[in-house]
Coordinates of C-alpha atoms and ligand atoms in Angstrom, one line a residue:
M6 CA 146.0 135.2 116.4
K7 CA 144.6 133.2 113.4
W8 CA 147.5 131.9 110.7
E9 CA 146.7 131.6 107.2
T10 CA 148.9 129.2 105.0
I11 CA 149.6 130.5 101.5
V12 CA 150.7 127.8 98.8
G13 CA 151.9 127.8 95.3
L14 CA 152.8 124.9 93.1
E15 CA 155.1 124.3 90.5
V16 CA 154.2 120.9 88.8
H17 CA 156.5 118.9 86.5
V18 CA 154.8 116.9 84.2
E19 CA 156.7 114.3 82.1
L20 CA 155.0 114.3 78.6
S21 CA 154.3 110.9 76.9
T22 CA 155.8 111.7 73.6
K23 CA 157.7 108.7 71.9
S24 CA 161.1 110.4 71.9
K25 CA 162.9 113.0 74.1
I26 CA 162.7 116.6 73.5
F27 CA 166.0 117.3 71.8
C28 CA 167.0 113.9 70.5
A29 CA 165.4 110.7 69.1
C30 CA 166.1 108.7 72.2
T31 CA 163.1 106.9 73.5
T32 CA 161.3 108.2 76.4
A33 CA 160.1 104.7 78.0
F34 CA 160.3 104.3 81.5
G35 CA 162.9 102.1 82.9
G36 CA 165.3 100.2 80.8
A37 CA 168.7 98.9 81.7
P38 CA 170.8 102.0 82.9
N39 CA 172.3 104.1 80.2
T40 CA 170.5 102.4 77.4
H41 CA 168.4 105.2 76.3
V42 CA 171.1 107.5 75.4
C43 CA 172.8 109.1 72.8
P44 CA 175.6 112.0 72.3
V45 CA 172.9 114.8 72.6
C46 CA 171.0 113.6 75.7
A47 CA 174.6 112.6 77.3
G48 CA 175.9 116.3 76.7
M49 CA 178.6 115.2 74.5
P50 CA 180.7 118.4 73.2
G51 CA 179.5 119.5 69.9
A52 CA 176.1 117.7 69.8
L53 CA 173.4 119.7 68.8
P54 CA 169.8 119.7 69.9
T55 CA 166.9 119.5 67.7
L56 CA 163.3 120.5 69.0
N57 CA 160.8 117.7 69.1
R58 CA 157.5 119.2 67.5
S59 CA 155.3 117.0 69.5
V60 CA 156.3 118.7 72.7
V61 CA 155.4 122.1 71.8
A62 CA 151.9 120.6 70.5
C63 CA 151.5 118.9 74.2
A64 CA 152.3 122.4 75.7
L65 CA 149.8 124.0 73.4
R66 CA 147.1 121.5 74.0
V67 CA 147.6 122.0 78.0
G68 CA 147.5 126.0 77.5
V69 CA 144.6 126.1 75.4
T70 CA 142.8 124.0 77.6
L71 CA 143.7 126.0 80.8
G72 CA 142.9 129.0 79.0
C73 CA 146.5 130.5 78.8
A74 CA 147.6 133.2 76.7
I75 CA 149.9 131.7 74.0
T76 CA 153.1 133.1 73.4
R77 CA 153.6 133.1 69.5
Y78 CA 157.2 133.8 69.7
S79 CA 158.6 131.7 72.4
K80 CA 162.4 131.0 73.1
F81 CA 164.3 128.7 75.2
D82 CA 167.0 129.7 77.6
R83 CA 170.1 127.8 79.4
K84 CA 169.7 127.5 83.2
N85 CA 173.4 126.9 84.3
Y86 CA 174.2 124.8 87.3
F87 CA 176.2 122.0 88.5
Y88 CA 173.8 119.0 87.9
P89 CA 175.6 115.6 88.3
D90 CA 172.4 114.1 86.7
L91 CA 172.6 116.3 83.6
P92 CA 175.8 116.2 82.1
K93 CA 175.7 119.3 79.9
A94 CA 175.9 121.2 83.2
Y95 CA 173.0 123.2 82.2
Q96 CA 169.3 122.6 81.7
I97 CA 167.5 123.9 78.2
S98 CA 164.4 125.5 80.0
Q99 CA 162.3 128.8 79.3
L100 CA 162.6 131.7 81.4
Y101 CA 162.1 135.1 79.4
A102 CA 159.4 133.6 77.0
P103 CA 157.6 130.8 78.1
I104 CA 155.1 129.2 75.7
C105 CA 151.9 129.7 77.8
R106 CA 150.9 132.5 80.4
D107 CA 148.1 133.7 82.5
G108 CA 145.5 130.7 82.6
H109 CA 143.4 129.3 85.3
L110 CA 141.8 126.0 86.4
D111 CA 138.5 126.0 88.3
I112 CA 138.3 123.5 91.2
V113 CA 136.0 122.4 93.7
A114 CA 137.4 121.8 97.3
A115 CA 135.4 121.0 100.5
G116 CA 132.3 122.0 98.3
R117 CA 133.3 125.3 97.4
K118 CA 134.3 126.5 94.0
K119 CA 137.7 128.1 93.5
T120 CA 139.7 129.6 90.6
I121 CA 143.6 128.8 90.8
G122 CA 145.7 131.1 88.5
I123 CA 148.2 129.5 86.4
R124 CA 151.2 132.0 85.9
E125 CA 152.9 130.1 83.3
I126 CA 153.9 127.0 81.6
H127 CA 157.3 126.3 80.2
M128 CA 159.0 123.5 78.4
E129 CA 162.2 122.1 79.5
E130 CA 164.2 118.8 79.7
D131 CA 164.3 116.3 82.7
A132 CA 167.5 115.2 84.4
G133 CA 168.9 111.8 84.8
K134 CA 168.6 109.8 88.2
L135 CA 171.3 109.3 90.9
I136 CA 171.1 105.9 92.5
H137 CA 172.9 106.0 96.1
D138 CA 174.0 102.4 96.8
P139 CA 174.3 102.6 100.8
G140 CA 176.3 99.3 100.7
S141 CA 179.3 100.7 98.6
G142 CA 178.6 104.3 99.4
N143 CA 178.9 104.8 95.7
T144 CA 176.5 106.8 93.7
F145 CA 175.6 105.8 90.3
M146 CA 174.3 107.8 87.4
D147 CA 171.4 106.7 85.0
Y148 CA 171.0 108.9 82.1
N149 CA 167.9 107.2 80.5
R150 CA 165.7 109.9 81.8
C151 CA 167.9 112.7 80.6
G152 CA 166.0 114.8 78.1
V153 CA 162.6 113.4 78.7
P154 CA 160.3 116.4 77.9
L155 CA 158.9 118.3 80.8
L156 CA 155.9 120.8 81.3
E157 CA 156.7 123.0 84.3
I158 CA 153.2 124.4 85.3
V159 CA 153.4 127.2 87.7
T160 CA 150.4 128.5 89.8
T161 CA 149.9 131.7 91.5
P162 CA 149.8 131.4 95.3
D163 CA 146.1 130.9 95.6
F164 CA 146.1 127.7 97.7
R165 CA 145.1 128.0 101.6
D166 CA 145.2 124.4 102.5
A167 CA 146.2 120.8 101.5
D168 CA 142.5 120.1 100.2
E169 CA 142.7 122.8 97.7
V170 CA 146.0 121.5 96.6
L171 CA 144.9 118.0 96.3
A172 CA 141.6 118.9 94.4
F173 CA 143.6 121.1 92.0
L174 CA 146.5 118.2 91.3
D175 CA 143.6 115.6 91.1
L176 CA 141.9 117.7 88.3
L177 CA 145.1 118.7 86.6
R178 CA 146.0 115.0 86.4
E179 CA 142.8 113.9 85.1
T180 CA 142.9 116.9 82.4
L181 CA 146.4 115.8 81.3
L182 CA 145.4 112.1 80.9
Y183 CA 142.3 113.2 78.7
L184 CA 144.6 115.4 76.8
D185 CA 146.8 112.3 76.1
V186 CA 149.9 114.4 76.8
S187 CA 150.8 112.4 80.0
D188 CA 150.3 109.2 81.7
G189 CA 150.1 111.0 85.0
K190 CA 151.8 108.3 87.0
M191 CA 152.9 109.7 90.2
Q192 CA 154.6 106.5 91.1
E193 CA 156.8 106.7 88.2
G194 CA 157.4 110.4 88.6
S195 CA 155.4 111.5 85.6
L196 CA 153.8 114.1 87.9
R197 CA 155.8 115.9 90.4
A198 CA 155.0 118.9 92.5
D199 CA 157.1 121.4 94.2
V200 CA 155.3 123.2 97.3
N201 CA 156.1 126.8 97.8
L202 CA 154.7 127.5 101.2
S203 CA 154.7 130.8 103.6
V204 CA 152.5 131.6 106.6
R205 CA 151.0 134.9 107.7
P206 CA 148.8 136.3 110.4
E207 CA 145.4 136.2 108.7
G208 CA 145.3 139.4 106.2
G209 CA 148.8 140.2 106.8
A210 CA 151.7 140.6 104.5
L211 CA 153.1 137.7 102.6
G212 CA 155.6 135.8 104.7
I213 CA 159.1 134.3 103.6
R214 CA 158.6 131.1 101.7
T215 CA 160.2 127.9 101.7
E216 CA 160.3 125.3 98.8
M217 CA 159.7 121.4 99.2
K218 CA 160.7 119.8 96.0
N219 CA 159.7 116.6 94.0
L220 CA 156.7 115.4 96.0
N221 CA 155.2 112.5 94.3
S222 CA 152.1 111.3 96.1
F223 CA 149.1 113.1 97.2
K224 CA 149.9 111.7 100.8
A225 CA 153.2 113.0 100.9
I226 CA 151.9 116.4 99.5
A227 CA 149.1 116.6 102.0
R228 CA 151.5 115.6 105.1
A229 CA 154.3 118.0 103.8
I230 CA 152.1 120.9 103.8
A231 CA 150.7 120.0 107.4
F232 CA 154.1 119.7 108.9
E233 CA 155.7 122.8 107.3
S234 CA 152.9 125.1 107.9
A235 CA 153.0 124.2 111.5
R236 CA 156.9 124.5 111.6
Q237 CA 156.8 127.9 110.3
I238 CA 154.0 129.0 112.6
K239 CA 156.0 127.9 115.6
V240 CA 159.2 129.6 114.4
L241 CA 157.3 133.0 114.0
K242 CA 155.4 132.5 117.3
L243 CA 158.8 132.1 119.0
G244 CA 159.7 135.4 117.8
G245 CA 162.0 133.8 115.0
V246 CA 162.4 134.6 111.3
V247 CA 161.5 131.7 108.5
T248 CA 164.6 131.4 106.2
Q249 CA 164.1 131.2 102.4
E250 CA 165.4 127.9 101.6
T251 CA 164.8 124.6 99.8
R252 CA 163.8 121.8 102.0
R253 CA 163.7 118.4 101.7
W254 CA 160.4 116.2 102.8
D255 CA 161.3 113.2 104.4
D256 CA 158.2 111.1 104.0
D257 CA 159.1 107.9 106.3
A258 CA 160.0 110.4 109.1
G259 CA 157.4 112.9 108.3
V260 CA 159.5 116.0 108.4
S261 CA 161.1 118.6 106.2
L262 CA 164.9 119.3 106.6
G263 CA 166.6 122.3 105.4
M264 CA 168.7 121.3 102.2
R265 CA 170.2 124.6 100.7
S266 CA 169.5 128.3 100.5
K267 CA 166.7 129.0 98.0
E268 CA 168.3 130.2 94.8
D269 CA 167.1 133.3 92.8
A270 CA 166.7 133.2 89.0
Q271 CA 169.9 135.4 88.6
D272 CA 172.0 132.3 90.6
Y273 CA 171.3 130.3 87.4
R274 CA 173.0 132.9 85.0
Y275 CA 170.2 132.1 82.6
F276 CA 170.9 133.3 79.0
P277 CA 169.2 132.7 75.5
E278 CA 169.8 129.1 74.3
P279 CA 172.1 129.7 71.3
D280 CA 171.5 126.0 69.8
L281 CA 167.9 126.4 69.2
L282 CA 165.8 128.5 67.1
P283 CA 162.7 130.5 68.4
I284 CA 159.5 128.9 68.2
V285 CA 156.8 130.6 66.1
I286 CA 153.0 129.4 66.6
D287 CA 151.0 130.4 63.5
D288 CA 147.4 130.8 63.2
P289 CA 146.8 127.5 61.4
W290 CA 148.7 125.6 63.8
L291 CA 146.9 127.0 67.0
R292 CA 143.5 126.4 65.1
E293 CA 144.6 122.8 64.4
I294 CA 145.6 122.3 68.2
K295 CA 142.1 124.0 69.2
D296 CA 140.1 121.7 67.0
G297 CA 141.9 118.6 68.4
I298 CA 141.2 119.1 72.1
P299 CA 139.1 116.2 73.1
E300 CA 135.8 116.0 75.2
L301 CA 137.1 116.4 78.9
A302 CA 136.1 114.3 81.9
Q303 CA 133.8 117.2 83.3
Q304 CA 132.0 117.5 80.1
K305 CA 131.6 113.9 79.9
R306 CA 130.1 113.7 83.3
R307 CA 127.6 116.3 82.4
R308 CA 126.7 114.5 79.2
Y309 CA 126.2 111.2 80.8
I310 CA 124.1 112.6 83.5
D311 CA 121.9 114.9 81.1
E312 CA 121.7 112.8 77.9
L313 CA 122.2 109.2 78.9
G314 CA 120.6 109.4 82.5
L315 CA 123.5 107.9 84.5
S316 CA 123.4 108.8 88.1
E317 CA 126.1 111.2 89.4
P318 CA 128.0 108.7 91.4
H319 CA 128.2 106.2 88.2
A320 CA 129.2 109.2 85.9
A321 CA 131.8 110.1 88.1
A322 CA 133.1 106.6 88.7
I323 CA 133.2 106.1 84.9
T324 CA 135.0 109.0 84.0
A325 CA 137.6 108.9 86.7
H326 CA 139.7 107.1 84.2
K327 CA 139.9 107.8 80.6
N328 CA 140.2 104.1 79.6
I329 CA 137.1 103.1 81.5
A330 CA 135.1 106.1 80.1
G331 CA 136.0 104.9 76.5
L332 CA 135.0 101.4 77.3
F333 CA 131.7 102.6 78.6
E334 CA 131.0 104.6 75.6
S335 CA 131.8 101.9 73.1
V336 CA 129.8 99.4 75.1
S337 CA 126.8 101.7 75.7
K338 CA 126.9 102.6 71.8
K339 CA 127.0 99.1 70.7
S340 CA 124.6 97.7 72.9
G341 CA 122.3 100.9 72.8
Q342 CA 121.8 100.4 76.5
P343 CA 123.8 103.1 78.5
L344 CA 122.2 102.1 81.9
E345 CA 123.0 98.5 81.8
A346 CA 126.5 99.3 80.4
A347 CA 127.1 101.7 83.4
N348 CA 125.9 99.0 85.8
L349 CA 128.2 96.5 84.2
I350 CA 131.2 98.5 84.4
T351 CA 130.9 100.2 87.6
G352 CA 129.8 96.9 89.2
A353 CA 131.4 93.6 88.0
I354 CA 134.0 95.1 85.8
M355 CA 135.4 97.3 88.6
H356 CA 135.2 94.7 91.1
M357 CA 137.3 92.4 88.8
L358 CA 139.8 95.0 88.3
N359 CA 140.1 95.4 92.2
Q360 CA 140.3 91.8 92.8
S361 CA 142.9 91.1 90.1
G362 CA 144.8 94.2 91.0
T363 CA 144.7 95.7 87.4
L364 CA 145.0 99.2 87.0
P365 CA 142.3 100.9 85.0
E366 CA 145.0 102.0 82.3
N367 CA 145.9 98.3 81.7
L368 CA 142.4 97.0 81.3
L369 CA 141.9 95.2 77.9
I370 CA 138.5 93.9 77.4
D371 CA 136.6 93.5 74.3
A372 CA 133.7 95.9 74.1
D373 CA 132.0 94.0 71.6
K374 CA 131.6 90.8 73.9
L375 CA 130.4 92.9 76.7
S376 CA 127.7 94.5 74.3
F377 CA 126.7 91.0 73.1
L378 CA 125.9 90.0 76.7
I379 CA 124.3 93.1 77.7
L380 CA 122.0 92.5 74.8
L381 CA 121.3 88.8 75.7
V382 CA 120.5 89.4 79.2
A383 CA 118.3 92.6 78.2
E384 CA 116.3 90.2 75.8
G385 CA 115.7 87.9 78.6
K386 CA 117.8 85.1 76.7
I387 CA 120.2 84.4 79.6
N388 CA 119.4 85.1 83.5
R389 CA 121.4 87.6 85.6
S390 CA 123.6 84.8 87.1
A391 CA 124.4 83.4 83.6
Y392 CA 125.3 86.8 82.6
K393 CA 127.6 87.6 85.6
E394 CA 129.4 84.2 85.0
A395 CA 129.9 85.1 81.3
V396 CA 131.0 88.5 81.8
E397 CA 133.6 87.0 84.3
A398 CA 135.0 84.6 81.7
V399 CA 135.1 87.2 79.1
F400 CA 137.3 89.3 81.8
L401 CA 139.4 86.5 82.9
H402 CA 139.8 84.4 79.8
N403 CA 138.6 86.5 76.9
V404 CA 136.1 83.7 75.8
D405 CA 133.9 84.0 73.0
P406 CA 130.5 84.7 74.8
E407 CA 128.2 83.2 72.0
A408 CA 130.1 79.7 72.5
Y409 CA 130.4 80.1 76.1
V410 CA 126.8 80.4 76.7
T411 CA 125.8 78.0 74.1
E412 CA 128.2 75.2 75.4
R413 CA 127.4 75.6 79.0
G414 CA 123.7 75.5 78.6
L415 CA 123.1 78.9 79.7
L416 CA 120.7 79.9 77.1
M417 CA 117.3 80.4 78.9
I418 CA 114.5 77.9 78.4
S419 CA 111.6 80.5 78.0
D420 CA 109.4 78.0 76.3
G421 CA 106.2 78.3 77.7
H422 CA 105.3 74.4 77.1
L423 CA 108.4 73.1 78.7
I424 CA 108.0 75.5 81.9
A425 CA 104.4 74.8 82.4
E426 CA 105.0 71.1 82.4
T427 CA 107.5 71.3 84.9
V428 CA 105.3 73.5 87.1
R429 CA 102.4 71.0 86.7
D430 CA 104.8 68.2 87.8
V431 CA 106.2 70.0 90.7
L432 CA 102.5 70.7 92.1
A433 CA 101.6 67.0 91.5
Q434 CA 104.5 66.0 93.7
N435 CA 104.2 68.7 96.3
Q436 CA 100.5 68.5 97.2
S437 CA 101.0 69.5 100.5
A438 CA 102.9 72.7 99.9
A439 CA 100.4 73.7 97.3
A440 CA 97.8 73.0 100.0
D441 CA 99.8 75.3 102.5
Y442 CA 99.8 78.0 99.9
H443 CA 96.2 77.9 99.4
A444 CA 95.7 78.1 103.1
G445 CA 97.6 81.5 103.4
R446 CA 101.0 80.0 104.1
T447 CA 102.7 82.3 101.6
K448 CA 106.1 80.9 102.5
A449 CA 105.0 77.6 100.5
F450 CA 105.5 79.7 97.2
G451 CA 109.3 79.8 97.7
F452 CA 109.5 76.4 98.2
L453 CA 107.7 75.5 94.9
M454 CA 109.6 78.0 93.1
G455 CA 112.8 76.6 94.3
Q456 CA 111.6 73.0 93.2
A457 CA 110.6 74.3 89.8
M458 CA 114.1 76.1 89.2
R459 CA 115.9 73.1 90.4
R460 CA 114.1 70.7 88.1
G461 CA 114.1 73.3 85.2
G462 CA 118.0 73.9 85.5
R463 CA 119.9 77.1 86.0
S464 CA 118.9 78.1 82.4
C465 CA 115.3 78.6 83.3
D466 CA 114.3 82.1 83.1
P467 CA 113.0 82.9 86.7
D468 CA 110.5 85.3 85.7
T469 CA 108.8 82.9 83.5
V470 CA 108.8 80.2 86.1
K471 CA 107.3 82.5 88.7
K472 CA 104.6 83.5 86.3
A473 CA 103.7 80.0 85.3
L474 CA 103.6 78.8 88.8
T475 CA 101.5 82.0 90.1
E476 CA 98.9 81.0 87.4
A477 CA 99.1 77.3 88.2
L478 CA 98.6 77.9 91.7
Q479 CA 95.4 80.0 91.3
R480 CA 93.8 77.1 89.2
W481 CA 94.9 74.5 91.6
V482 CA 92.6 72.1 93.2
P483 CA 93.6 69.4 95.6
I484 CA 93.5 66.0 94.0
G485 CA 91.1 63.4 95.1
Ligands
ZN215 ZN1 169.5 111.1 73.2
MN216 MN1 161.7 123.0 86.4

């Protein structure tokens, strides 16, 4: 019998708004524990929430991009629960009227196109963090993350394997970054996925699902899917039943463990949030949102290939990060040399990023300076090795490229007279090599070229020297 794995995702995205969803506290990551807290996000009695308008704008940007229907009259609800990390003992979320519904994202996995349905997107607040101290056995509470805005993106159960899940998350993350709504940092918990998984004999009725919560790396997600799918198949093969439950993924041990039976919505005793007004999305706002959607990575890739003539690998490498794409666009525009700019960025710049362990989002490099160097090399004023050296100096020390190439004598001598003179001297002093060349031993050319370059210094333009040497050798007659 062939088994089929069915996966649906609930993705929590931390938004990169300046302040929290219902108060003015900062959303900055980290900070000393309990320093980004006020009476509202600490859940003090009588403190009232005020909705941050930019959270709604972020939700709309994502919803419009994913082709969702926008709920014009949207509301918040209370999700009641005992949360040690959320001191109000309820989470403000959306159940009955989420802001976006019925969208989709088209992915490519294993070379095949597939449409993944988006059931809904809702806004909610994040909880704080519990820090377990194994030494003392105590648990500490840090409420800094309490009230950081989240979007919860819920897909339909359209995934059949981990490849599809990862392709979806990759594209979703890229889209969120280009939309400027989240930093997408999985390592800081800005993007977390809950995996709902069930198995069934191929084509059969849907099985009972389990949920694995808060997976925060692509690797963990792929391993968790493989493990949980195999576990459920084994249970069913032995004639057992899968229990509907929430399971914890232990990444170190590589196993999922039963945590608690899975709650249904009624367990949370949801009711409309009485402290917040409904949200009305009017036409002008929605139009403003639609007009403000930027060009996304996929569109950029198409344009780089079709209009700027980039290769597909170069276009893909450059758009893999928004910051890199931004750098490419300004360097290519300023220098008017898109191909040279693409070579520089996918070559030397990315190499240096890797070498220095710099994340692309932290790359700060002056596009004007790079454009200046591209023009110098394109116009033949510096050679390739001087170019490489100057680019490195700009990357590492942010030097002024004009002063750098001048002071180090990197500007090329393409003065015909000077080079002709150098070549003449070299031939006069290396009669036997010149004779060898004439006798058909072409290796001698390389030797003479090396001599001429050494004499001329590294600022000599090798192409000009080569040309001058070739001509001189054609005219050459042995002395005496
Ligand atoms: Zn606060
Ligand atoms: Mn949630």
